[in-house]
Short mmCIF file of C-alpha atoms in Angstrom, two decimals:
data_model
loop_
_atom_site.label_atom_id
_atom_site.label_comp_id
_atom_site.label_asym_id
_atom_site.label_seq_id
_atom_site.Cartn_x
_atom_site.Cartn_y
_atom_site.Cartn_z
CA MET A 1 -90.52 14.26 63.81
CA LYS A 2 -91.33 11.26 60.80
CA THR A 3 -94.60 11.87 59.58
CA ALA A 4 -96.51 10.05 57.64
CA ILE A 5 -98.55 13.02 55.80
CA THR A 6 -96.71 16.41 56.14
CA ILE A 7 -99.19 19.71 54.21
CA ARG A 8 -97.49 22.50 54.20
CA ASP A 9 -98.94 26.29 53.06
CA LEU A 10 -101.13 23.95 50.67
CA SER A 11 -103.32 26.53 47.84
CA LYS A 12 -106.29 25.30 44.79
CA THR A 13 -107.86 27.97 43.53
CA TYR A 14 -111.14 26.83 40.86
CA VAL A 15 -112.55 28.57 38.77
CA ILE A 16 -116.70 27.90 38.39
CA ASN A 17 -119.41 30.31 37.07
CA LYS A 18 -116.15 32.76 35.94
CA GLN A 19 -115.16 33.69 39.12
CA LYS A 20 -112.19 31.98 41.69
CA GLN A 21 -113.65 30.56 44.39
CA LYS A 22 -110.17 29.64 46.78
CA VAL A 23 -111.12 25.75 48.23
CA LEU A 24 -107.67 25.30 50.56
CA ASP A 25 -106.08 28.31 52.05
CA ALA A 26 -102.55 28.10 53.09
CA VAL A 27 -103.13 24.61 55.15
CA ASN A 28 -101.03 23.55 57.25
CA LEU A 29 -101.14 19.76 58.76
CA ASP A 30 -98.54 16.33 60.03
CA ILE A 31 -100.28 13.29 60.24
CA LEU A 32 -97.81 11.29 62.87
CA PRO A 33 -97.82 8.00 61.90
CA GLY A 34 -100.54 5.70 63.54
CA GLU A 35 -103.11 8.26 63.26
CA PHE A 36 -106.63 8.10 62.82
CA ILE A 37 -108.01 11.43 61.16
CA LEU A 38 -111.53 12.82 61.30
CA LEU A 39 -111.98 14.83 58.48
CA ARG A 40 -115.25 16.92 57.95
CA GLY A 41 -116.18 20.32 56.50
CA ASP A 42 -118.87 21.23 54.57
CA ASN A 43 -120.12 20.51 50.31
CA GLY A 44 -117.80 22.09 48.36
CA SER A 45 -114.77 22.55 51.66
CA GLY A 46 -111.81 20.70 49.80
CA LYS A 47 -112.44 17.68 51.53
CA THR A 48 -112.43 15.81 48.67
CA THR A 49 -110.20 17.99 47.00
CA LEU A 50 -107.42 17.68 49.47
CA VAL A 51 -107.78 13.59 49.48
CA ASN A 52 -106.69 14.42 45.37
CA LEU A 53 -103.96 16.69 46.33
CA ILE A 54 -102.73 14.20 48.55
CA CYS A 55 -102.87 10.97 45.89
CA GLY A 56 -101.28 13.29 42.85
CA LEU A 57 -104.66 13.44 41.75
CA GLN A 58 -104.24 16.65 40.72
CA VAL A 59 -101.10 19.39 42.15
CA PRO A 60 -101.26 22.18 44.55
CA ASP A 61 -101.54 25.69 43.33
CA GLU A 62 -99.06 26.65 46.10
CA GLY A 63 -97.38 24.47 49.22
CA SER A 64 -96.40 21.06 49.38
CA ILE A 65 -97.67 17.45 49.94
CA GLU A 66 -95.67 14.82 51.19
CA ILE A 67 -95.54 11.28 51.66
CA PHE A 68 -93.53 9.80 53.54
CA GLY A 69 -90.95 12.58 53.02
CA LYS A 70 -91.98 11.68 48.80
CA SER A 71 -93.67 14.24 46.60
CA PRO A 72 -97.42 12.25 45.48
CA LYS A 73 -96.02 12.65 42.33
CA ASP A 74 -93.13 10.10 42.59
CA PRO A 75 -94.47 6.69 42.40
CA LYS A 76 -92.97 5.27 45.20
CA ALA A 77 -95.88 7.09 47.65
CA HIS A 78 -97.68 5.16 46.35
CA LEU A 79 -96.83 2.02 47.49
CA LYS A 80 -97.41 2.78 51.17
CA LEU A 81 -100.97 4.63 50.13
CA GLY A 82 -104.56 3.20 49.56
CA THR A 83 -107.64 4.52 48.45
CA MET A 84 -111.65 4.56 48.77
CA LEU A 85 -112.37 7.61 46.34
CA GLN A 86 -115.91 8.80 45.06
CA ARG A 87 -118.06 7.28 42.58
CA ALA A 88 -115.78 4.84 40.87
CA LYS A 89 -116.80 1.51 39.40
CA PRO A 90 -115.13 -1.81 38.41
CA VAL A 91 -114.39 -2.13 34.42
CA GLU A 92 -117.14 -5.12 33.31
CA GLY A 93 -115.02 -8.35 32.42
CA LEU A 94 -113.29 -8.95 35.58
CA THR A 95 -114.58 -11.32 38.37
CA VAL A 96 -113.92 -9.52 41.68
CA LYS A 97 -111.17 -12.56 42.49
CA GLU A 98 -109.74 -11.18 38.88
CA THR A 99 -110.34 -6.69 39.96
CA ILE A 100 -108.62 -7.68 43.26
CA ARG A 101 -105.69 -9.52 41.45
CA LEU A 102 -104.86 -6.95 39.17
CA PHE A 103 -104.33 -4.41 41.54
CA GLN A 104 -101.63 -7.27 43.54
CA SER A 105 -99.41 -7.96 41.08
CA TYR A 106 -99.18 -3.55 40.96
CA TYR A 107 -97.18 -4.09 44.36
CA PRO A 108 -93.87 -5.40 45.69
CA GLN A 109 -94.99 -6.93 48.92
CA PRO A 110 -99.36 -7.16 49.06
CA PHE A 111 -101.43 -8.64 50.63
CA GLU A 112 -102.03 -12.66 49.57
CA LEU A 113 -105.23 -13.30 47.47
CA ASN A 114 -107.60 -15.09 49.69
CA GLU A 115 -106.11 -12.74 53.56
CA THR A 116 -107.41 -9.94 50.76
CA ILE A 117 -111.22 -11.38 49.95
CA GLU A 118 -110.93 -12.84 53.45
CA ARG A 119 -110.70 -9.46 55.10
CA SER A 120 -112.68 -7.55 52.72
CA ARG A 121 -115.61 -10.45 53.87
CA LEU A 122 -115.96 -11.48 49.37
CA THR A 123 -115.44 -15.37 50.48
CA GLY A 124 -119.35 -16.00 49.17
CA LYS A 125 -117.87 -13.13 45.92
CA GLN A 126 -115.05 -13.68 44.55
CA ASN A 127 -116.42 -15.15 41.36
CA ASP A 128 -119.35 -13.03 40.87
CA TYR A 129 -118.25 -9.75 38.23
CA ALA A 130 -116.75 -7.01 39.62
CA THR A 131 -119.54 -5.21 37.80
CA SER A 132 -122.28 -7.18 39.62
CA LEU A 133 -122.28 -5.61 43.31
CA ALA A 134 -123.97 -3.79 45.03
CA GLY A 135 -123.98 -1.47 48.20
CA GLY A 136 -121.80 -3.02 51.30
CA GLN A 137 -119.88 -5.47 48.65
CA ALA A 138 -118.80 -2.94 45.96
CA GLN A 139 -117.72 -0.92 48.47
CA SER A 140 -115.94 -4.42 50.28
CA LEU A 141 -114.68 -4.34 47.04
CA TYR A 142 -113.48 -1.27 47.23
CA PHE A 143 -112.42 -1.70 49.96
CA ALA A 144 -109.80 -4.78 48.92
CA LEU A 145 -108.55 -2.60 46.55
CA ALA A 146 -107.36 0.26 48.89
CA ILE A 147 -106.17 -2.02 51.16
CA VAL A 148 -104.64 -5.27 48.92
CA GLY A 149 -100.94 -3.54 48.56
CA ASN A 150 -100.38 -3.52 52.25
CA PRO A 151 -100.09 0.40 51.97
CA ASP A 152 -98.58 2.87 54.94
CA ILE A 153 -101.48 4.64 55.28
CA LEU A 154 -105.85 3.82 53.76
CA ILE A 155 -106.82 6.60 53.49
CA LEU A 156 -111.39 7.56 53.22
CA ASP A 157 -113.99 8.86 51.05
CA GLU A 158 -117.13 8.92 52.63
CA PRO A 159 -116.98 5.39 53.08
CA THR A 160 -119.54 3.98 54.06
CA ASN A 161 -122.68 6.53 51.48
CA ASN A 162 -125.80 4.52 50.08
CA LEU A 163 -125.41 1.89 53.11
CA SER A 164 -127.72 0.10 55.10
CA VAL A 165 -126.97 -0.38 58.76
CA GLU A 166 -125.78 -3.48 59.15
CA ALA A 167 -123.38 -3.16 56.20
CA ARG A 168 -122.11 0.27 57.64
CA ALA A 169 -121.33 -1.80 61.06
CA ASN A 170 -119.33 -4.17 59.20
CA PHE A 171 -117.23 -1.63 57.19
CA TRP A 172 -116.50 -0.27 60.16
CA THR A 173 -115.31 -4.07 61.78
CA GLN A 174 -113.13 -4.30 58.47
CA VAL A 175 -111.46 -0.87 58.97
CA ARG A 176 -110.98 -1.41 63.21
CA GLU A 177 -108.96 -4.65 61.91
CA PHE A 178 -106.08 -2.14 59.76
CA ASP A 179 -106.20 0.22 62.35
CA ARG A 180 -105.42 -2.22 65.29
CA GLN A 181 -102.21 -3.05 62.36
CA GLY A 182 -100.72 0.65 63.56
CA LYS A 183 -101.97 1.65 59.96
CA THR A 184 -102.18 5.68 59.57
CA ILE A 185 -106.09 7.18 58.06
CA LEU A 186 -107.29 9.87 57.07
CA ALA A 187 -111.47 8.73 55.84
CA ILE A 188 -114.53 11.51 54.68
CA SER A 189 -117.68 11.01 56.83
CA HIS A 190 -120.98 13.62 56.23
CA SER A 191 -122.21 10.80 58.99
CA GLU A 192 -122.74 11.44 63.01
CA GLN A 193 -123.15 7.83 62.50
CA ASP A 194 -120.17 7.10 61.31
CA CYS A 195 -118.30 9.98 63.87
CA ASP A 196 -120.46 8.29 67.12
CA GLU A 197 -118.60 4.32 65.36
CA ILE A 198 -115.28 5.74 64.82
CA ALA A 199 -114.92 7.77 67.88
CA ASP A 200 -112.58 5.65 70.16
CA LEU A 201 -109.95 5.54 66.86
CA VAL A 202 -109.36 9.11 66.26
CA THR A 203 -106.63 11.11 66.89
CA ARG A 204 -107.69 14.13 65.80
CA GLU A 205 -110.62 15.89 63.84
CA VAL A 206 -109.57 18.77 60.67
CA ARG A 207 -112.58 20.60 59.90
CA LEU A 208 -112.31 22.39 56.89
CA SER A 209 -114.29 25.75 55.85
CA ASN A 210 -116.00 26.54 52.66
CA GLU A 211 -116.02 30.33 53.85
CA ASN A 212 -112.14 30.11 54.03
CA GLY A 213 -110.63 27.78 53.00
CA GLU A 214 -109.06 27.74 56.97
CA VAL A 215 -109.23 24.28 59.05
CA GLU A 216 -109.58 24.32 62.24
CA ILE A 217 -108.35 21.01 64.08
CA GLN A 218 -109.21 18.90 67.56
CA GLU A 219 -107.14 16.81 69.28
CA PHE A 220 -107.89 13.61 71.01
CA PRO A 221 -106.68 11.87 73.97
CA ARG A 222 -105.51 9.38 71.19
CA TYR A 223 -103.26 11.65 69.97
CA GLN A 224 -101.73 13.03 72.81
CA ALA A 225 -100.70 9.33 73.67
CA LEU A 226 -99.70 8.45 69.89
CA LEU A 227 -97.45 12.39 69.70
CA ASN A 228 -95.65 10.20 73.07
CA TYR A 229 -94.89 6.85 71.85
CA CYS A 230 -93.64 9.05 68.70
CA THR A 231 -91.60 10.68 70.46
CA GLU A 232 -89.86 8.08 72.47
CA LEU A 233 -88.71 6.39 69.32
CA GLU A 234 -87.71 9.07 67.39
CA GLU A 235 -85.02 9.83 70.74
CA VAL A 236 -84.54 6.03 70.42
CA ALA A 237 -83.69 5.75 66.26
CA LYS A 238 -80.59 9.11 67.25
CA GLY A 239 -79.67 7.38 69.65
CA ASN A 240 -78.64 4.30 67.76
CA SER A 241 -77.78 6.16 64.47
CA GLU A 242 -75.70 2.66 62.69
CA SER A 243 -79.78 0.62 63.17
CA SER A 244 -81.63 3.23 61.48
CA SER A 245 -78.77 3.88 58.86
CA GLU A 246 -79.27 -0.28 58.83
CA ALA A 247 -82.90 0.29 58.23
CA GLU A 248 -83.53 2.75 55.24
CA PRO A 249 -81.71 0.66 53.00
CA SER A 250 -84.07 -2.87 52.95
CA SER A 251 -87.27 0.68 52.69
CA THR A 252 -85.63 1.29 49.54
CA ALA A 253 -85.59 -1.11 47.98
CA GLN A 254 -89.24 -2.96 49.17
CA SER A 255 -89.95 1.09 47.67
CA ASP A 256 -87.77 1.26 44.36
CA PRO A 257 -90.22 0.69 41.16
CA GLY A 258 -88.15 -1.46 38.92
CA SER A 259 -88.49 -3.99 40.43
CA PHE A 260 -92.40 -4.29 40.55
CA SER A 261 -93.54 -2.66 36.94
CA PHE A 262 -92.23 -5.63 34.93
CA LYS A 263 -95.00 -7.68 36.83
CA ALA A 264 -97.38 -4.70 36.85
CA PHE A 265 -97.57 -5.24 32.97
CA TRP A 266 -97.83 -9.28 32.69
CA GLY A 267 -100.86 -8.68 35.44
CA GLN A 268 -101.94 -5.20 33.47
CA LEU A 269 -102.50 -7.15 29.90
CA TYR A 270 -103.61 -10.89 31.50
CA VAL A 271 -106.31 -8.37 32.09
CA GLU A 272 -107.13 -6.61 29.01
CA LEU A 273 -106.58 -9.91 27.47
CA LEU A 274 -109.17 -11.12 29.70
CA GLN A 275 -111.53 -8.44 28.17
CA SER A 276 -110.28 -8.92 25.11
CA PHE A 277 -111.90 -11.89 24.39
CA ARG A 278 -115.06 -11.86 26.58
CA GLN A 279 -115.75 -8.77 24.44
CA VAL A 280 -118.49 -10.18 22.52
CA SER A 281 -118.15 -7.10 19.42
CA THR A 282 -114.39 -7.29 19.73
CA ILE A 283 -114.47 -10.88 18.44
CA VAL A 284 -116.83 -11.04 16.19
CA ILE A 285 -115.44 -7.50 14.13
CA GLY A 286 -111.60 -8.11 14.13
CA LEU A 287 -111.40 -12.71 14.62
CA GLY A 288 -114.77 -13.36 13.07
CA LEU A 289 -114.32 -10.62 10.08
CA ALA A 290 -110.53 -11.72 9.51
CA ILE A 291 -111.16 -15.36 9.14
CA LEU A 292 -114.12 -14.26 6.80
CA ALA A 293 -111.33 -12.26 4.72
CA GLY A 294 -109.04 -14.77 4.60
CA VAL A 295 -112.28 -17.50 3.38
CA TYR A 296 -113.94 -15.71 0.78
CA ILE A 297 -110.55 -14.16 -0.73
CA GLU A 298 -109.35 -17.49 -0.98
CA GLN A 299 -112.07 -18.73 -1.86
CA ASN A 300 -113.32 -16.03 -5.36
CA THR A 301 -110.14 -15.32 -6.22
CA PRO A 302 -106.87 -17.44 -4.72
CA ASP A 303 -104.45 -16.00 -7.82
CA GLN A 304 -105.35 -12.30 -5.86
CA PHE A 305 -105.64 -14.14 -2.76
CA GLN A 306 -101.52 -12.25 -1.55
CA SER A 307 -102.71 -8.65 -2.28
CA LEU A 308 -106.29 -8.76 -1.04
CA VAL A 309 -106.41 -10.21 1.97
CA ALA A 310 -102.49 -7.70 2.22
CA ALA A 311 -105.67 -4.82 2.47
CA SER A 312 -107.95 -5.76 4.34
CA LEU A 313 -105.92 -7.13 7.00
CA ALA A 314 -103.87 -4.44 6.70
CA GLY A 315 -107.51 -1.95 6.66
CA LEU A 316 -109.27 -4.42 9.48
CA VAL A 317 -105.77 -4.58 12.11
CA ILE A 318 -106.27 -0.46 12.39
CA PHE A 319 -110.38 -0.46 12.06
CA VAL A 320 -110.16 -2.53 15.59
CA CYS A 321 -107.62 -1.12 17.05
CA VAL A 322 -108.59 2.41 16.71
CA SER A 323 -112.63 2.24 17.35
CA GLN A 324 -112.42 -0.81 19.86
CA PHE A 325 -109.97 0.39 21.64
CA GLY A 326 -110.54 3.77 21.64
CA VAL A 327 -113.91 3.01 23.13
CA LYS A 328 -112.14 1.18 26.23
CA ILE A 329 -110.81 4.16 27.35
CA ALA A 330 -112.74 6.46 27.41
CA SER A 331 -115.49 3.59 29.29
CA GLU A 332 -113.21 2.92 31.91
CA ARG A 333 -112.76 7.07 32.03
CA ASP A 334 -116.07 7.81 32.22
CA ARG A 335 -116.99 4.82 35.06
CA GLY A 336 -113.54 6.13 37.26
CA TRP A 337 -111.94 3.04 37.06
CA LEU A 338 -108.56 5.02 35.12
CA LYS A 339 -107.87 7.06 38.63
CA LEU A 340 -108.13 4.19 40.33
CA LEU A 341 -105.17 2.49 38.66
CA ARG A 342 -103.89 6.64 38.70
CA ILE A 343 -103.20 6.90 42.84
CA THR A 344 -101.64 2.50 42.50
CA PRO A 345 -97.97 2.06 41.38
CA LEU A 346 -98.84 1.59 38.61
CA SER A 347 -96.49 3.09 35.75
CA PHE A 348 -98.11 5.04 32.65
CA THR A 349 -95.56 3.08 30.80
CA THR A 350 -96.26 -0.04 31.82
CA TYR A 351 -99.56 0.76 31.71
CA LEU A 352 -99.34 2.03 28.29
CA ALA A 353 -96.99 -1.20 27.31
CA ALA A 354 -100.27 -3.70 28.42
CA LYS A 355 -102.99 -1.81 25.93
CA VAL A 356 -100.47 -2.27 23.19
CA GLY A 357 -99.04 -5.49 24.27
CA ASN A 358 -102.95 -6.80 24.05
CA PHE A 359 -103.96 -5.26 20.83
CA LEU A 360 -99.94 -6.36 18.80
CA VAL A 361 -101.88 -10.01 20.80
CA PHE A 362 -105.51 -9.60 19.41
CA ALA A 363 -103.88 -7.80 16.33
CA SER A 364 -101.40 -11.43 15.84
CA LEU A 365 -104.28 -13.61 16.17
CA MET A 366 -106.97 -11.54 13.11
CA THR A 367 -103.84 -11.52 11.17
CA GLY A 368 -103.31 -15.82 12.07
CA PHE A 369 -106.21 -16.31 11.67
CA ALA A 370 -107.00 -15.26 7.61
CA PHE A 371 -104.37 -17.11 6.90
CA VAL A 372 -104.75 -20.59 8.60
CA SER A 373 -108.72 -19.43 7.14
CA GLY A 374 -107.86 -18.95 4.03
CA TRP A 375 -105.13 -22.41 4.09
CA GLY A 376 -108.15 -24.51 4.97
CA ALA A 377 -110.90 -23.03 2.39
CA SER A 378 -107.62 -24.64 -0.41
CA GLN A 379 -108.48 -27.74 1.34
CA PHE A 380 -111.78 -27.66 -0.74
CA SER A 381 -111.00 -26.30 -3.34
CA GLU A 382 -109.66 -28.56 -6.14
CA THR A 383 -108.01 -25.19 -8.46
CA SER A 384 -106.30 -23.59 -5.00
CA SER A 385 -102.49 -23.63 -5.50
CA PHE A 386 -102.64 -23.19 -1.22
CA SER A 387 -99.09 -22.60 0.27
CA TRP A 388 -97.36 -21.26 3.04
CA GLU A 389 -94.87 -18.93 2.14
CA PRO A 390 -92.56 -16.53 3.57
CA TRP A 391 -94.15 -13.97 2.87
CA MET A 392 -96.75 -14.48 5.60
CA VAL A 393 -94.68 -13.91 8.39
CA TYR A 394 -93.18 -11.05 7.24
CA LEU A 395 -96.69 -9.15 6.58
CA SER A 396 -97.74 -10.46 9.49
CA PHE A 397 -94.82 -8.33 11.26
CA ILE A 398 -95.52 -5.77 9.27
CA LEU A 399 -99.44 -5.73 10.54
CA VAL A 400 -98.83 -6.07 13.01
CA LEU A 401 -96.00 -4.10 15.02
CA GLY A 402 -95.86 -0.81 12.36
CA VAL A 403 -99.80 -0.60 13.67
CA VAL A 404 -97.83 0.61 16.95
CA PRO A 405 -98.44 4.27 16.81
CA PHE A 406 -102.35 4.03 15.65
CA ALA A 407 -102.74 2.13 19.39
CA ILE A 408 -101.11 4.91 21.42
CA PHE A 409 -103.29 7.26 19.23
CA SER A 410 -106.39 5.15 19.69
CA PHE A 411 -105.44 4.78 23.85
CA SER A 412 -104.97 9.35 24.01
CA LEU A 413 -108.80 9.26 21.39
CA GLY A 414 -109.88 7.89 23.92
CA TYR A 415 -108.84 9.71 26.80
CA LEU A 416 -109.15 12.94 24.76
CA PHE A 417 -112.76 12.61 24.29
CA LYS A 418 -115.76 10.90 26.23
CA THR A 419 -117.60 8.11 25.71
CA GLU A 420 -120.44 9.69 23.36
CA SER A 421 -118.28 11.38 21.76
CA LEU A 422 -115.68 9.22 20.85
CA SER A 423 -117.18 8.19 17.61
CA TRP A 424 -117.28 10.42 16.02
CA ALA A 425 -113.49 11.62 16.13
CA ILE A 426 -112.85 7.74 15.69
CA LEU A 427 -114.99 8.26 12.01
CA ALA A 428 -112.24 11.75 11.32
CA PHE A 429 -109.77 10.19 12.55
CA LEU A 430 -111.33 7.12 10.29
CA ALA A 431 -111.07 8.64 7.35
CA MET A 432 -107.26 11.14 7.45
CA MET A 433 -106.48 7.25 7.70
CA ALA A 434 -108.49 5.69 5.46
CA VAL A 435 -107.59 8.66 2.67
CA SER A 436 -103.49 8.22 3.47
CA PHE A 437 -103.59 5.28 3.47
CA GLY A 438 -100.91 4.51 0.82
CA PHE A 439 -101.68 6.50 -1.87
CA ASN A 440 -100.75 8.56 -4.77
CA VAL A 441 -103.70 10.89 -3.60
CA SER A 442 -102.35 13.57 -6.03
CA GLU A 443 -104.07 10.65 -8.40
CA LEU A 444 -107.27 11.55 -7.36
CA VAL A 445 -107.15 15.14 -6.94
CA PRO A 446 -107.96 18.26 -8.17
CA GLU A 447 -105.24 19.85 -10.29
CA SER A 448 -105.26 22.95 -8.31
CA PHE A 449 -105.14 20.23 -4.58
CA LYS A 450 -102.13 18.51 -6.15
CA PRO A 451 -98.99 19.71 -4.98
CA TRP A 452 -99.99 20.60 -0.69
CA VAL A 453 -102.15 17.56 -0.58
CA GLY A 454 -99.38 15.14 -1.32
CA ASP A 455 -96.76 16.61 0.23
CA VAL A 456 -98.99 16.05 3.55
CA VAL A 457 -100.19 12.90 2.76
CA LEU A 458 -96.33 12.22 2.99
CA PHE A 459 -95.92 13.15 6.40
CA LEU A 460 -98.93 11.04 7.53
CA PRO A 461 -98.14 7.86 9.16
CA THR A 462 -100.69 5.83 7.55
CA TYR A 463 -100.14 6.24 4.79
CA HIS A 464 -95.95 5.26 5.05
CA TYR A 465 -98.15 2.37 6.88
CA GLY A 466 -99.76 1.60 3.95
CA GLN A 467 -97.01 1.29 1.65
CA LEU A 468 -95.32 -0.91 3.65
CA VAL A 469 -97.93 -3.32 3.36
CA ALA A 470 -97.53 -2.51 -0.80
CA TRP A 471 -94.53 -3.69 -0.21
CA MET A 472 -95.53 -6.91 1.03
CA GLY A 473 -98.80 -7.79 -0.23
CA LYS A 474 -97.78 -7.26 -3.79
CA ILE A 475 -99.85 -4.83 -4.55
CA GLU A 476 -100.03 -2.54 -8.13
CA LEU A 477 -102.88 -0.16 -8.11
CA GLU A 478 -101.38 1.52 -11.36
CA ASN A 479 -100.00 4.73 -9.84
CA ILE A 480 -102.78 5.02 -7.26
CA PHE A 481 -101.96 2.46 -4.78
CA ARG A 482 -98.64 1.05 -5.74
CA PHE A 483 -95.27 0.64 -4.24
CA ASP A 484 -92.45 3.48 -3.35
CA GLY A 485 -89.43 1.24 -3.17
CA TYR A 486 -88.23 2.76 0.43
CA HIS A 487 -88.76 0.11 2.82
CA TRP A 488 -86.75 1.63 4.55
CA ILE A 489 -87.76 5.22 5.63
CA HIS A 490 -91.47 4.01 5.91
CA ILE A 491 -89.92 2.39 8.46
CA LEU A 492 -87.96 4.25 10.33
CA TRP A 493 -91.07 6.90 8.75
CA LEU A 494 -93.45 4.72 11.65
CA LEU A 495 -90.44 4.68 14.77
CA TRP A 496 -90.14 7.91 14.62
CA TRP A 497 -93.84 8.84 14.72
CA THR A 498 -94.51 5.60 17.96
CA VAL A 499 -92.54 7.95 19.17
CA VAL A 500 -94.16 11.30 18.67
CA ALA A 501 -97.37 9.17 18.78
CA GLY A 502 -95.98 8.24 22.20
CA MET A 503 -94.55 11.61 23.74
CA PHE A 504 -98.64 12.82 22.96
CA ALA A 505 -100.46 9.88 25.00
CA ARG A 506 -97.90 10.91 28.31
CA TRP A 507 -99.08 14.75 27.45
CA VAL A 508 -102.00 13.61 27.05
CA TYR A 509 -102.38 11.17 30.43
CA ARG A 510 -100.28 14.08 32.50
CA ARG A 511 -103.26 16.91 31.28
CA GLU A 512 -105.78 14.11 32.66
CA GLN A 513 -103.94 14.24 35.48
CA LEU A 514 -104.07 17.71 36.30
CA SER A 515 -107.76 18.03 36.29
CA GLY A 516 -108.59 15.36 38.01
#
């Protein structure tokens, strides 16, 4: 018989205080389409662990899970899944409407935006910032994010925590509307009030034990009726194989992540840009300093404009890339936002491309503002000989595209470190880049260190990025910082580092996924 969720011999063990504790032990469960499962158990019994395993946030030690026949690792499985998690907060700088629209872009056949807002009773709050919501309104937002993709399975992990009596009743009213559509619902709740509220909806109660990791299942009359209905459908399907074979391609076409990845990319990129331009520190540090650099250099050293603007912009672009965007990733991770994204069909490649694309747009604006401000300053100078030249375009390409591996490494730093400790990692990373930025470092260190220091620097991406900047900026600092004449070698090295950075970022992302 076709099932919505199939769990076979599922086991999960944690190491707590250097002792192994088995949370789930050989769990077996078949959840039918249209079921309402109430998952209960004491604290530490493995309820949230089971949800994380179903959502693909963790991997089991033993056993398997299938969602409509697909592994939780398969992005196609997440097309049919909507989840409300505990301890997840929306990101700053987005309104309720923008947050829901972002999640809508991840799915091929989502609910209409206005319909989702109305279902979740957020019409009066849609233009408020998502972070300003509290209590029942915040839960309504998480419910909207869970259902906007029009999922077949809805998972609710303690959805009524900290809600008032009225907000709790309103929430379950929303869930009832979803249940009437024949969707599968898995709800976790400690509240007896919740259990009474949804008693008529529940098909089975699954209770986990925190002593042995085993499962107790209690069936209710609604389950037997649903089982009979599914059995009848199965018999009809077997008797009409031709109709069944025609329906399958349609389902496959709707579940192909490739058909909506471009849509997801633009949705994610749009939101990334919105957040960047609503963050005052990013605007001041990035665009503000770029403008000041262009004006100051043109006013004080117009004859060295090309070399000085190239060096200053290169340093500024890397600094903003690593400091601002790495911190943003870490902040989203600490808030639990990245966990919310990982239970959607949004692929790692699409997500990373949007993050990098955001910085490329920002870096392009920084270089453009520097040149425009330099031109503006020249209009007030009688001695200025400023003119638009091809090297400005070439330098812009090098500054923007050459920073891609650093943007990806910045992404990885945000995943490796928490916000409070990330600043030290960023300082160390920036220091490493500063001492190797195209310089002939062997000229700056003691004689005994010259051989190996020079060899190490030649392999670093900052050296090759700096060499390309020196090439376009015509920077000449005797034997310390000057172009060596091998521009194609430096370009190839940066391409290689981009691949390495991408592989490292994927490993870091996967590592976070495995740790849950």
